[in-house]
RNA sequence: GGAGACGUAUCGAAGUGGUCGUAACGAGCUUGACUCGAAAUCAAGUUGUCCGCAAGGGCACGGGGGUUCGAAUCCCCCCGUCUCCGCCA
């Protein structure tokens, strides 16, 4: 969440930001609740001070009458306090639930716009691949080569689940290790994280585990959820801690399964592996000083580019429009790789995403560091995809397909796969 | 999953209803003294947070409730750690 103490001084700025993000948050109501809450809290604290004073008078030996009078006085304050606290709790609960919905300040450099069409392409790399023959999409290729099996996935687990088979399995493992090696070279500490996290961690990161539109699977009766990304488990790692300034930046990379409900996500653009309920992903995560976060955001993006250019894929980099930013994000860059099987004659499809969430998540998760002046301050937190295996496989299969339906393995992956081609069995 | 023990500051740990949350004691860390320097010794300082210009006050002893004029301390629920048993890759 944002710093709630700034809610009045930065009122106009916050309003403008909500507007730019095309969100529906009633700031005036939140501010009214804030004032109400403050006034009530002040009253309660004054009353508590009186109660403590009263109790302190009873520490020593006292005449019975004197003591009885004090106890009587205490009883009165107790019931008054209970009443006021109950009223306060009600207001406080409403206030904090609404306050959490205020989005992070967006970067001044983020393009203003309503939806993904307004995202700004800031870089193009490589030549989009076109074939002399009619290109297939990864679904057709995968079924012909017997490396992807969507029908069995649907039968056993349901729609949008899949099996990876044969050399497809080795391809995924190779990609995973290829990306890991690049990320490690940049000084990240590797993790394999839980695939489950508590709801409080989810919401601290900015995911809403409840409700119709939630993309999260909750595990009934446990207070936990299946994670949609290792951003959640890496970001929760230091929750409620004060970090040593000398330990920053902390650079982590985590491999996890990712589960997403994707309710309503259907159609041509969500076909096959592109949008699924379960996939694996290697995620990068950085905790750093506030003044460093812009630079680290660019570093994450450049590592992502290193991974995808290394695979010989054409891509573009997109600067996400304010209306398409998640609430915690201050700025977000996506890499969209060229996918020849997408649309009529190939299109770009998102393969990575990196967000600078500044101190927004750190406030909710209470992650701080001690600065040189002795004060504790909130860290900045950034996340970025190293490789989402399923989508990278889509891009590789479609770009490296041959006319006979076989797939050439990108040269940089061959040391990891141990083969340079996937062709029909038999 | 069952039974028991435990959860207090950076760590160990005392406290079992008011004098104990700038929390005994021990260690660590920081600063200073002593020293040629270090060790040892001595001294001082070492939780976070909220309201407030300040003075001052509120809150927090794993988390949440409750009892009480007053809770680290008594009761209930939850979480975590350890030990034993069960189960198991």
Short mmCIF file of C-alpha atoms (C1' of nucleotides) in Angstrom, two decimals:
data_model
loop_
_atom_site.label_atom_id
_atom_site.label_comp_id
_atom_site.label_asym_id
_atom_site.label_seq_id
_atom_site.Cartn_x
_atom_site.Cartn_y
_atom_site.Cartn_z
CA UNK A 1 0.00 0.00 0.00
CA UNK A 2 0.97 3.64 -0.24
CA UNK A 3 2.04 5.77 2.74
CA UNK A 4 -1.32 6.60 4.25
CA UNK A 5 0.03 9.63 6.09
CA UNK A 6 0.50 11.31 2.74
CA UNK A 7 -3.10 10.76 1.79
CA UNK A 8 -4.01 14.43 2.28
CA UNK A 9 -0.87 16.26 1.17
CA UNK A 10 -0.74 14.26 -2.04
CA UNK A 11 -4.48 14.13 -2.49
CA UNK A 12 -4.58 15.63 -5.99
CA UNK A 13 -1.62 13.54 -7.13
CA UNK A 14 -3.28 10.36 -5.88
CA UNK A 15 -6.56 11.29 -7.57
CA UNK A 16 -4.83 11.95 -10.86
CA UNK A 17 -2.99 8.64 -10.56
CA UNK A 18 -6.22 6.73 -9.96
CA UNK A 19 -7.68 8.47 -12.99
CA UNK A 20 -4.67 7.64 -15.18
CA UNK A 21 -4.98 4.03 -14.18
CA UNK A 22 -8.71 4.01 -14.98
CA UNK A 23 -9.45 2.65 -11.54
CA UNK A 24 -12.51 3.12 -9.44
CA UNK A 25 -11.37 4.22 -5.99
CA UNK A 26 -13.30 6.76 -3.93
CA UNK A 27 -10.47 8.76 -2.38
CA UNK A 28 -12.72 11.33 -0.73
CA UNK A 29 -14.53 8.64 1.18
CA UNK A 30 -11.23 7.10 2.28
CA UNK A 31 -10.01 10.47 3.53
CA UNK A 32 -13.24 11.06 5.42
CA UNK A 33 -12.84 7.67 7.08
CA UNK A 34 -9.21 8.47 7.86
CA UNK A 35 -10.20 11.63 9.70
CA UNK A 36 -12.94 9.85 11.56
CA UNK A 37 -10.57 7.09 12.52
CA UNK A 38 -7.91 9.53 13.76
CA UNK A 39 -10.37 11.42 15.93
CA UNK A 40 -11.67 8.18 17.46
CA UNK A 41 -8.17 6.89 18.09
CA UNK A 42 -7.16 10.08 19.85
CA UNK A 43 -10.09 9.77 22.19
CA UNK A 44 -9.31 6.14 22.92
CA UNK A 45 -5.68 6.85 23.63
CA UNK A 46 -6.55 9.63 26.06
CA UNK A 47 -8.91 7.28 27.84
CA UNK A 48 -6.29 4.55 27.98
CA UNK A 49 -3.82 6.98 29.51
CA UNK A 50 -6.37 7.72 32.25
CA UNK A 51 -6.98 4.04 32.80
CA UNK A 52 -3.27 3.33 33.14
CA UNK A 53 -2.90 6.19 35.55
CA UNK A 54 -5.76 4.85 37.63
CA UNK A 55 -4.30 1.35 37.71
CA UNK A 56 -0.88 2.73 38.69
CA UNK A 57 -2.37 4.35 41.78
CA UNK A 58 -3.23 0.89 43.10
CA UNK A 59 0.30 -0.47 43.09
CA UNK A 60 1.05 0.22 46.75
CA UNK A 61 -0.85 -0.39 49.98
CA UNK A 62 -4.14 1.46 50.21
CA UNK A 63 -7.05 1.83 52.57
CA UNK A 64 -9.90 -0.39 51.54
CA UNK A 65 -12.26 2.50 50.81
CA UNK A 66 -9.67 4.26 48.73
CA UNK A 67 -8.98 1.11 46.73
CA UNK A 68 -12.66 0.37 46.20
CA UNK A 69 -13.18 3.88 44.86
CA UNK A 70 -10.35 3.43 42.37
CA UNK A 71 -11.68 0.06 41.25
CA UNK A 72 -15.08 1.62 40.73
CA UNK A 73 -13.48 4.38 38.65
CA UNK A 74 -11.56 1.74 36.64
CA UNK A 75 -14.70 -0.24 35.93
CA UNK A 76 -16.37 2.83 34.53
CA UNK A 77 -13.49 3.57 32.22
CA UNK A 78 -13.32 -0.03 31.15
CA UNK A 79 -16.85 -0.12 29.83
CA UNK A 80 -16.49 3.28 28.20
CA UNK A 81 -13.31 2.11 26.53
CA UNK A 82 -14.87 -1.13 25.32
CA UNK A 83 -17.66 0.79 23.63
CA UNK A 84 -15.31 3.22 21.93
CA UNK A 85 -12.95 0.49 20.82
CA UNK A 86 -15.74 -1.48 19.21
CA UNK A 87 -16.84 1.58 17.24
CA UNK A 88 -13.25 2.34 16.29
CA UNK A 89 -12.59 -1.21 15.08
CA UNK A 90 -15.50 -1.01 12.73
CA UNK A 91 -14.30 2.23 11.15
CA UNK A 92 -10.69 1.05 11.14
CA UNK A 93 -11.52 -2.18 9.35
CA UNK A 94 -13.46 -0.42 6.63
CA UNK A 95 -10.81 2.25 6.29
CA UNK A 96 -7.89 -0.14 5.94
CA UNK A 97 -9.66 -2.38 3.47
CA UNK A 98 -10.40 0.64 1.27
CA UNK A 99 -6.96 2.20 1.80
CA UNK A 100 -5.35 -0.96 0.43
CA UNK A 101 -7.13 -0.43 -2.87
CA UNK A 102 -5.26 2.83 -3.57
CA UNK A 103 -2.72 1.95 -6.26
CA UNK A 104 0.97 2.75 -6.22
CA UNK A 105 2.10 6.02 -7.78
CA UNK A 106 2.87 5.36 -11.42
CA UNK A 107 6.16 6.55 -12.86
CA UNK A 108 6.00 9.87 -14.68
CA UNK A 109 7.66 8.05 -17.57
CA UNK A 110 4.98 5.37 -17.92
CA UNK A 111 2.78 6.00 -20.94
CA UNK A 112 -0.73 7.11 -20.01
CA UNK A 113 -3.42 4.94 -21.50
CA UNK A 114 -6.31 2.68 -20.73
CA UNK A 115 -5.37 -0.81 -21.83
CA UNK A 116 -2.74 -3.01 -23.42
CA UNK A 117 -3.27 -1.37 -26.83
CA UNK A 118 -1.85 1.80 -25.33
CA UNK A 119 1.38 0.14 -24.29
CA UNK A 120 4.36 1.75 -25.94
CA UNK A 121 6.80 -0.38 -27.93
CA UNK A 122 10.20 1.03 -27.05
CA UNK A 123 12.51 -1.44 -28.76
CA UNK A 124 12.48 -4.03 -31.52
CA UNK A 125 15.04 -6.82 -31.70
CA UNK A 126 15.51 -9.29 -34.57
CA UNK A 127 13.48 -9.96 -37.69
CA UNK A 128 10.02 -11.50 -37.21
CA UNK A 129 10.19 -14.96 -38.75
CA UNK A 130 8.15 -15.77 -41.84
CA UNK A 131 8.19 -19.09 -43.63
CA UNK A 132 7.99 -20.08 -47.29
CA UNK A 133 5.49 -22.71 -46.19
CA UNK A 134 2.32 -22.37 -44.13
CA UNK A 135 3.48 -22.06 -40.52
CA UNK A 136 1.81 -24.25 -37.90
CA UNK A 137 1.07 -23.17 -34.37
CA UNK A 138 2.65 -24.94 -31.40
CA UNK A 139 -0.51 -26.92 -30.71
CA UNK A 140 -0.42 -28.64 -34.09
CA UNK A 141 3.35 -29.04 -33.97
CA UNK A 142 3.31 -30.40 -30.43
CA UNK A 143 0.62 -32.98 -31.12
CA UNK A 144 2.25 -34.15 -34.36
CA UNK A 145 5.60 -34.56 -32.64
CA UNK A 146 3.97 -36.13 -29.59
CA UNK A 147 5.61 -33.70 -27.20
CA UNK A 148 2.42 -31.93 -26.05
CA UNK A 149 -0.83 -33.65 -25.09
CA UNK A 150 -3.74 -31.35 -24.33
CA UNK A 151 -6.47 -33.98 -24.65
CA UNK A 152 -5.11 -36.12 -21.87
CA UNK A 153 -4.53 -33.01 -19.78
CA UNK A 154 -8.19 -32.10 -20.16
CA UNK A 155 -9.32 -35.64 -19.39
CA UNK A 156 -7.28 -36.02 -16.22
CA UNK A 157 -7.06 -32.49 -14.80
CA UNK A 158 -9.48 -30.42 -16.85
CA UNK A 159 -9.44 -27.84 -19.60
CA UNK A 160 -6.21 -25.79 -19.87
CA UNK A 161 -4.05 -28.52 -18.38
CA UNK A 162 -1.56 -30.42 -20.47
CA UNK A 163 1.09 -33.07 -20.50
CA UNK A 164 4.57 -32.42 -21.85
CA UNK A 165 6.09 -35.59 -23.29
CA UNK A 166 9.24 -37.05 -24.79
CA UNK A 167 11.81 -34.53 -25.97
CA UNK A 168 9.45 -31.73 -24.95
CA UNK A 169 10.29 -32.60 -21.35
CA UNK A 170 14.00 -32.33 -22.01
CA UNK A 171 13.44 -29.07 -23.87
CA UNK A 172 11.70 -27.56 -20.85
CA UNK A 173 14.42 -28.73 -18.47
CA UNK A 174 17.07 -27.38 -20.82
CA UNK A 175 15.39 -23.97 -20.99
CA UNK A 176 15.09 -23.87 -17.25
CA UNK A 177 18.79 -24.53 -16.78
CA UNK A 178 19.84 -22.24 -19.63
CA UNK A 179 17.97 -19.31 -18.07
CA UNK A 180 19.19 -20.20 -14.59
CA UNK A 181 22.81 -20.08 -15.74
CA UNK A 182 22.36 -16.63 -17.22
CA UNK A 183 20.63 -15.27 -14.12
CA UNK A 184 23.27 -16.78 -11.80
CA UNK A 185 25.96 -15.06 -13.81
CA UNK A 186 24.38 -11.78 -12.71
CA UNK A 187 24.74 -12.55 -9.04
CA UNK A 188 21.29 -13.86 -8.10
CA UNK A 189 20.87 -16.46 -5.34
CA UNK A 190 18.89 -19.45 -6.61
CA UNK A 191 15.81 -20.80 -4.83
CA UNK A 192 13.17 -23.42 -5.34
CA UNK A 193 10.20 -21.97 -3.48
CA UNK A 194 6.96 -23.35 -2.04
CA UNK A 195 4.10 -23.50 -4.53
CA UNK A 196 1.73 -22.48 -1.76
CA UNK A 197 1.61 -19.27 0.26
CA UNK A 198 -0.54 -17.77 3.00
CA UNK A 199 -3.26 -15.32 2.04
CA UNK A 200 -1.61 -12.50 3.98
CA UNK A 201 1.51 -12.87 1.83
CA UNK A 202 -0.57 -12.95 -1.36
CA UNK A 203 -2.36 -9.77 -0.46
CA UNK A 204 0.85 -8.13 0.72
CA UNK A 205 2.30 -8.68 -2.73
CA UNK A 206 -0.88 -7.25 -4.21
CA UNK A 207 -2.83 -10.31 -5.24
CA UNK A 208 -6.43 -10.63 -4.26
CA UNK A 209 -6.99 -14.24 -3.22
CA UNK A 210 -10.75 -13.86 -3.02
CA UNK A 211 -13.63 -13.02 -5.24
CA UNK A 212 -14.97 -13.85 -8.65
CA UNK A 213 -12.29 -12.07 -10.64
CA UNK A 214 -9.40 -13.51 -8.61
CA UNK A 215 -6.84 -15.41 -10.63
CA UNK A 216 -5.77 -17.39 -7.57
CA UNK A 217 -6.69 -20.89 -6.46
CA UNK A 218 -7.37 -20.96 -2.75
CA UNK A 219 -7.09 -24.13 -0.73
CA UNK A 220 -10.27 -24.33 1.20
CA UNK A 221 -10.09 -24.17 4.96
CA UNK A 222 -6.34 -23.60 5.16
CA UNK A 223 -5.87 -19.86 4.67
CA UNK A 224 -3.41 -20.66 1.91
CA UNK A 225 -3.37 -20.48 -1.88
CA UNK A 226 -1.52 -21.95 -4.81
CA UNK A 227 0.95 -19.35 -5.98
CA UNK A 228 0.50 -17.69 -9.36
CA UNK A 229 4.19 -16.82 -9.46
CA UNK A 230 7.34 -17.13 -7.33
CA UNK A 231 7.14 -13.35 -6.97
CA UNK A 232 4.83 -14.17 -4.07
CA UNK A 233 7.14 -16.56 -2.27
CA UNK A 234 10.30 -14.55 -2.97
CA UNK A 235 8.61 -11.32 -1.92
CA UNK A 236 7.29 -12.88 1.28
CA UNK A 237 10.72 -14.23 2.23
CA UNK A 238 11.76 -11.14 4.20
CA UNK A 239 8.32 -10.07 5.45
CA UNK A 240 8.35 -8.33 8.85
CA UNK A 241 12.11 -7.97 8.82
CA UNK A 242 14.55 -5.11 9.09
CA UNK A 243 17.41 -5.77 6.71
CA UNK A 244 20.99 -4.59 7.06
CA UNK A 245 21.74 -1.85 4.58
CA UNK A 246 25.04 -3.53 3.79
CA UNK A 247 23.17 -6.66 2.63
CA UNK A 248 21.31 -4.71 -0.07
CA UNK A 249 20.68 -5.30 -2.87
CA UNK A 250 19.36 -8.80 -2.30
CA UNK A 251 18.98 -10.57 -5.64
CA UNK A 252 17.03 -13.81 -5.68
CA UNK A 253 15.85 -16.09 -8.42
CA UNK A 254 13.19 -18.67 -7.74
CA UNK A 255 11.76 -21.59 -9.61
CA UNK A 256 8.18 -22.50 -8.87
CA UNK A 257 5.06 -23.89 -10.38
CA UNK A 258 2.52 -21.20 -11.17
CA UNK A 259 -1.21 -21.76 -10.90
CA UNK A 260 -3.77 -19.44 -12.40
CA UNK A 261 -7.52 -19.77 -12.63
CA UNK A 262 -7.72 -17.73 -15.84
CA UNK A 263 -11.48 -17.58 -15.58
CA UNK A 264 -12.89 -16.51 -18.93
CA UNK A 265 -9.54 -16.62 -20.70
CA UNK A 266 -10.38 -18.35 -23.94
CA UNK A 267 -10.17 -17.93 -27.68
CA UNK A 268 -7.54 -17.76 -30.36
CA UNK A 269 -5.04 -15.73 -28.30
CA UNK A 270 -5.18 -18.03 -25.32
CA UNK A 271 -4.75 -21.18 -27.31
CA UNK A 272 -2.66 -24.16 -26.27
CA UNK A 273 0.24 -23.48 -23.94
CA UNK A 274 -0.15 -19.70 -24.14
CA UNK A 275 -2.65 -19.43 -21.30
CA UNK A 276 -2.84 -22.42 -18.98
CA UNK A 277 -3.78 -23.21 -15.40
CA UNK A 278 -0.34 -24.51 -14.49
CA UNK A 279 3.15 -23.79 -15.71
CA UNK A 280 6.68 -23.47 -14.36
CA UNK A 281 8.59 -20.25 -14.20
CA UNK A 282 11.97 -18.94 -13.13
CA UNK A 283 11.47 -15.55 -11.54
CA UNK A 284 13.94 -12.83 -10.56
CA UNK A 285 13.40 -10.70 -7.48
CA UNK A 286 15.37 -7.77 -6.05
CA UNK A 287 15.21 -5.93 -2.74
CA UNK A 288 17.16 -2.67 -2.94
CA UNK A 289 17.58 0.91 -1.75
CA UNK A 290 14.96 3.36 -3.05
CA UNK A 291 17.45 5.34 -5.08
CA UNK A 292 18.63 2.20 -6.87
CA UNK A 293 15.37 0.69 -8.02
CA UNK A 294 15.17 2.36 -11.44
CA UNK A 295 18.65 1.06 -12.29
CA UNK A 296 17.85 -2.46 -11.11
CA UNK A 297 14.63 -2.44 -13.09
CA UNK A 298 16.68 -1.82 -16.22
CA UNK A 299 19.11 -4.55 -15.19
CA UNK A 300 16.30 -7.09 -14.89
CA UNK A 301 15.01 -6.07 -18.30
CA UNK A 302 18.46 -6.44 -19.82
CA UNK A 303 18.83 -9.95 -18.33
CA UNK A 304 15.47 -10.88 -19.83
CA UNK A 305 16.66 -9.58 -23.17
CA UNK A 306 19.88 -11.55 -22.83
CA UNK A 307 17.85 -14.72 -22.29
CA UNK A 308 15.53 -14.19 -25.26
CA UNK A 309 18.05 -12.77 -27.71
CA UNK A 310 20.29 -15.69 -26.74
CA UNK A 311 17.56 -18.01 -27.95
CA UNK A 312 17.62 -16.25 -31.32
CA UNK A 313 14.05 -15.00 -30.99
CA UNK A 314 12.75 -11.72 -32.38
CA UNK A 315 10.99 -9.61 -29.79
CA UNK A 316 9.85 -6.16 -28.86
CA UNK A 317 10.01 -4.42 -25.51
CA UNK A 318 6.87 -2.71 -24.33
CA UNK A 319 6.52 0.05 -21.74
CA UNK A 320 3.20 -0.71 -20.04
CA UNK A 321 0.48 1.94 -20.04
CA UNK A 322 -0.84 3.23 -16.72
CA UNK A 323 -4.23 1.58 -17.19
CA UNK A 324 -2.62 -1.82 -17.76
CA UNK A 325 -0.29 -1.63 -14.73
CA UNK A 326 -1.04 -3.78 -11.72
CA UNK A 327 -1.89 -1.76 -8.60
CA UNK A 328 1.52 -2.37 -6.94
CA UNK A 329 3.54 -1.45 -10.04
CA UNK A 330 5.24 1.89 -10.52
CA UNK A 331 6.49 0.89 -13.92
CA UNK A 332 6.42 -2.31 -15.96
CA UNK A 333 8.24 -3.56 -19.05
CA UNK A 334 7.15 -6.62 -20.99
CA UNK A 335 9.05 -8.56 -23.59
CA UNK A 336 6.85 -9.86 -26.37
CA UNK A 337 8.43 -12.53 -28.51
CA UNK A 338 7.47 -13.11 -32.09
CA UNK A 339 5.19 -16.13 -32.40
CA UNK A 340 4.64 -17.22 -36.01
CA UNK A 341 1.67 -19.43 -35.13
CA UNK A 342 -0.23 -16.61 -33.48
CA UNK A 343 -2.94 -14.77 -35.40
CA UNK A 344 -3.10 -14.81 -39.20
CA UNK A 345 0.59 -14.56 -39.99
CA UNK A 346 2.36 -14.36 -36.65
CA UNK A 347 2.15 -11.82 -33.86
CA UNK A 348 4.06 -10.75 -30.79
CA UNK A 349 3.05 -12.49 -27.57
CA UNK A 350 4.08 -11.65 -24.02
CA UNK A 351 6.86 -13.82 -22.61
CA UNK A 352 8.24 -11.78 -19.73
CA UNK A 353 7.17 -8.97 -17.47
CA UNK A 354 9.20 -6.93 -15.02
CA UNK A 355 7.77 -4.50 -12.50
CA UNK A 356 9.29 -1.97 -10.18
CA UNK A 357 6.89 -1.90 -7.23
CA UNK A 358 8.95 0.68 -5.31
CA UNK A 359 7.95 0.60 -1.62
CA UNK A 360 4.33 -0.44 -2.22
CA UNK A 361 4.75 -4.14 -1.42
CA UNK A 362 7.37 -3.40 1.24
CA UNK A 363 4.84 -1.34 3.19
CA UNK A 364 2.24 -4.10 3.17
CA UNK A 365 4.77 -6.80 3.99
CA UNK A 366 6.71 -4.57 6.41
CA UNK A 367 10.14 -5.05 4.85
CA UNK A 368 12.61 -2.35 5.87
CA UNK A 369 16.28 -1.53 6.22
CA UNK A 370 18.21 0.61 8.65
CA UNK A 371 19.71 3.63 6.94
CA UNK A 372 22.96 5.35 7.88
CA UNK A 373 21.03 7.93 9.91
CA UNK A 374 19.68 5.09 12.08
CA UNK A 375 16.16 5.42 10.74
CA UNK A 376 14.30 2.43 9.36
CA UNK A 377 12.99 2.87 5.84
CA UNK A 378 11.11 0.73 3.37
CA UNK A 379 13.07 -1.14 0.71
CA UNK A 380 12.12 -1.13 -2.92
CA UNK A 381 11.04 -4.42 -4.43
CA UNK A 382 11.25 -5.51 -8.06
CA UNK A 383 10.29 -8.63 -9.87
CA UNK A 384 10.80 -9.96 -13.36
CA UNK A 385 10.34 -13.12 -15.36
CA UNK A 386 13.55 -14.92 -16.26
CA UNK A 387 11.64 -17.50 -18.22
CA UNK A 388 8.04 -18.66 -18.17
CA UNK A 389 8.69 -22.13 -19.53
CA UNK A 390 5.38 -22.70 -21.27
CA UNK A 391 5.42 -19.44 -23.21
CA UNK A 392 9.11 -19.76 -24.09
CA UNK A 393 8.32 -23.20 -25.49
CA UNK A 394 5.54 -21.70 -27.62
CA UNK A 395 8.01 -19.20 -29.09
CA UNK A 396 10.75 -21.73 -29.69
CA UNK A 397 8.48 -24.33 -31.28
CA UNK A 398 6.83 -21.88 -33.63
CA UNK A 399 10.00 -20.02 -34.65
CA UNK A 400 12.20 -23.06 -35.08
CA UNK A 401 9.74 -25.24 -36.97
CA UNK A 402 10.74 -26.79 -40.27
CA UNK A 403 8.58 -27.57 -43.29
CA UNK A 404 8.51 -31.29 -42.40
CA UNK A 405 7.04 -30.44 -38.99
CA UNK A 406 10.26 -31.05 -37.07
CA UNK A 407 11.75 -28.48 -34.71
CA UNK A 408 15.35 -27.35 -34.63
CA UNK A 409 16.75 -26.70 -31.17
CA UNK A 410 18.23 -23.19 -30.79
CA UNK A 411 22.04 -23.55 -30.74
CA UNK A 412 22.35 -22.03 -27.27
CA UNK A 413 20.10 -24.77 -25.88
CA UNK A 414 21.80 -27.74 -27.53
CA UNK A 415 24.42 -28.09 -24.75
CA UNK A 416 21.51 -28.44 -22.35
CA UNK A 417 19.27 -30.75 -24.40
CA UNK A 418 21.93 -32.99 -25.86
CA UNK A 419 20.05 -33.07 -29.18
CA UNK A 420 19.56 -30.48 -31.89
CA UNK A 421 16.25 -31.49 -33.38
CA UNK A 422 12.87 -32.83 -32.44
CA UNK A 423 11.23 -34.95 -35.09
CA UNK A 424 8.43 -37.44 -35.33
CA UNK A 425 9.03 -40.68 -33.48
CA UNK A 426 9.23 -43.95 -35.54
"C1'" G B 1 -2.30 -37.29 12.49
"C1'" G B 2 -1.70 -38.17 18.28
"C1'" A B 3 0.84 -36.75 23.07
"C1'" G B 4 4.02 -33.45 25.70
"C1'" A B 5 7.29 -29.11 26.23
"C1'" C B 6 8.37 -24.41 24.57
"C1'" G B 7 7.75 -19.22 21.90
"C1'" U B 8 10.27 -12.48 25.91
"C1'" A B 9 15.30 -7.52 22.56
"C1'" U B 10 20.87 -9.39 17.90
"C1'" C B 11 21.53 -14.37 20.61
"C1'" G B 12 20.99 -17.25 25.26
"C1'" A B 13 17.78 -16.44 29.18
"C1'" A B 14 15.08 -14.50 34.04
"C1'" G B 15 10.25 -12.89 35.15
"C1'" U B 16 4.06 -16.92 36.71
"C1'" G B 17 -1.32 -10.74 38.44
"C1'" G B 18 0.51 -4.16 40.01
"C1'" U B 19 7.52 -2.07 41.75
"C1'" C B 20 9.06 -6.28 34.44
"C1'" G B 21 8.65 -3.50 27.59
"C1'" U B 22 14.28 2.16 27.10
"C1'" A B 23 12.64 -5.98 30.45
"C1'" A B 24 17.31 -8.93 35.59
"C1'" C B 25 21.62 -11.83 34.26
"C1'" G B 26 25.20 -13.58 30.41
"C1'" A B 27 27.01 -12.92 25.48
"C1'" G B 28 27.29 -9.92 21.01
"C1'" C B 29 27.57 -5.10 18.71
"C1'" U B 30 28.84 0.49 18.85
"C1'" U B 31 31.51 4.41 21.25
"C1'" G B 32 34.99 6.02 24.91
"C1'" A B 33 39.01 5.13 28.73
"C1'" C B 34 43.48 2.27 29.58
"C1'" U B 35 47.53 0.48 25.77
"C1'" C B 36 52.97 1.52 21.21
"C1'" G B 37 48.91 -1.61 19.27
"C1'" A B 38 45.82 -5.67 20.46
"C1'" A B 39 43.74 -8.82 24.22
"C1'" A B 40 41.91 -8.33 29.01
"C1'" U B 41 39.53 -4.74 32.08
"C1'" C B 42 36.36 -0.44 33.08
"C1'" A B 43 32.39 3.05 31.51
"C1'" A B 44 28.37 4.51 28.42
"C1'" G B 45 24.99 3.19 24.60
"C1'" U B 46 22.24 -0.55 22.03
"C1'" U B 47 13.42 -2.73 20.10
"C1'" G B 48 9.93 -1.22 16.88
"C1'" U B 49 5.64 1.58 16.02
"C1'" C B 50 1.50 5.32 16.26
"C1'" C B 51 -0.39 10.54 17.61
"C1'" G B 52 2.08 15.33 18.56
"C1'" C B 53 5.88 21.43 16.68
"C1'" A B 54 7.13 19.98 21.44
"C1'" A B 55 6.06 18.43 26.26
"C1'" G B 56 3.95 14.13 26.65
"C1'" G B 57 1.10 9.95 25.66
"C1'" G B 58 -0.79 5.19 23.15
"C1'" C B 59 0.48 0.12 21.37
"C1'" A B 60 3.48 -4.43 20.98
"C1'" C B 61 6.50 -10.41 25.43
"C1'" G B 62 4.58 -15.74 18.40
"C1'" G B 63 -0.80 -14.08 16.39
"C1'" G B 64 -6.03 -13.38 17.73
"C1'" G B 65 -9.85 -13.37 21.45
"C1'" G B 66 -11.33 -13.52 26.78
"C1'" U B 67 -11.09 -12.88 32.42
"C1'" U B 68 -9.52 -8.50 35.62
"C1'" C B 69 -9.72 -1.91 38.18
"C1'" G B 70 -4.81 -3.85 36.28
"C1'" A B 71 -2.10 -9.50 32.07
"C1'" A B 72 4.47 -11.44 29.59
"C1'" U B 73 2.03 -13.86 33.90
"C1'" C B 74 -4.75 -16.82 34.31
"C1'" C B 75 -8.35 -19.03 30.31
"C1'" C B 76 -9.70 -20.23 24.95
"C1'" C B 77 -8.44 -20.60 19.64
"C1'" C B 78 -4.67 -20.39 15.91
"C1'" C B 79 0.50 -20.43 14.13
"C1'" G B 80 5.53 -21.96 14.76
"C1'" U B 81 9.73 -24.81 17.04
"C1'" C B 82 11.51 -29.17 19.64
"C1'" U B 83 10.89 -34.35 21.65
"C1'" C B 84 8.32 -39.04 21.41
"C1'" C B 85 4.70 -42.07 18.69
"C1'" G B 86 2.12 -43.05 14.01
"C1'" C B 87 2.35 -42.56 8.67
"C1'" C B 88 5.40 -41.82 4.48
"C1'" A B 89 8.75 -40.37 -0.87
#
